Amino acid sequence: MPDSPFGHPPGVAVGALFPDRVALSVAGVHRPRRAGICGRAREGAESVIVNCAFVDDQDQGETLLYTGSGARHPRTGRQIGDQTLTRSNLALAESARRRLAVRVSRGVGRGVWRPPAQGYRYDGLYTVEDYVADTGEDGYRIWRFRLAAVPGEWFGAE
């Protein structure tokens, strides 16, 4: 593992494909095997998975409206309560404050920009431009993070 958990993982090219979350974790692209956000509240977020699992996600490739974590029904994917600005959501907020680059990987999902045919694709670095508390489609408070691709450092820049 590199000295810093931020930035491109050593030896992994933007656009690299991975069969599953275990392979992403082993390569150091996205360490958690279940959570969509990797990071610590005081340090910032290292990486996120985009698969449009939340109905409020919007993926346009170069920009993302990424819904924070928490209060999601595990089977239906719908919000069942309010999200809080703690833990991984706070890590994304800290990345915005410190202007840290976050690794983005895309998986298969409805609404995903140019999804891989299967598994996951490492799509490069994005910055968290801002974030707001909002009312999501299901009527609960969500945290929305606007991410923008770092020019020349993401999959669509090829």
mmCIF file of N, CA and C in Angstrom, residues 19 56 84 138:
data_model
loop_
_atom_site.group_PDB
_atom_site.id
_atom_site.type_symbol
_atom_site.label_atom_id
_atom_site.label_comp_id
_atom_site.label_asym_id
_atom_site.label_seq_id
_atom_site.Cartn_x
_atom_site.Cartn_y
_atom_site.Cartn_z
ATOM 1 N N PRO A 19 -12.915 -7.938 -11.888
ATOM 2 C CA PRO A 19 -14.089 -8.800 -11.930
ATOM 3 C C PRO A 19 -15.050 -8.595 -10.769
ATOM 4 N N ASP A 56 -31.245 8.677 -6.074
ATOM 5 C CA ASP A 56 -30.900 10.092 -6.241
ATOM 6 C C ASP A 56 -29.547 10.306 -6.916
ATOM 7 N N THR A 84 -26.958 11.070 7.888
ATOM 8 C CA THR A 84 -26.269 12.020 8.764
ATOM 9 C C THR A 84 -24.905 12.352 8.170
ATOM 10 N N ASP A 138 -37.188 9.751 -1.985
ATOM 11 C CA ASP A 138 -37.995 8.989 -1.035
ATOM 12 C C ASP A 138 -38.478 9.833 0.148
#
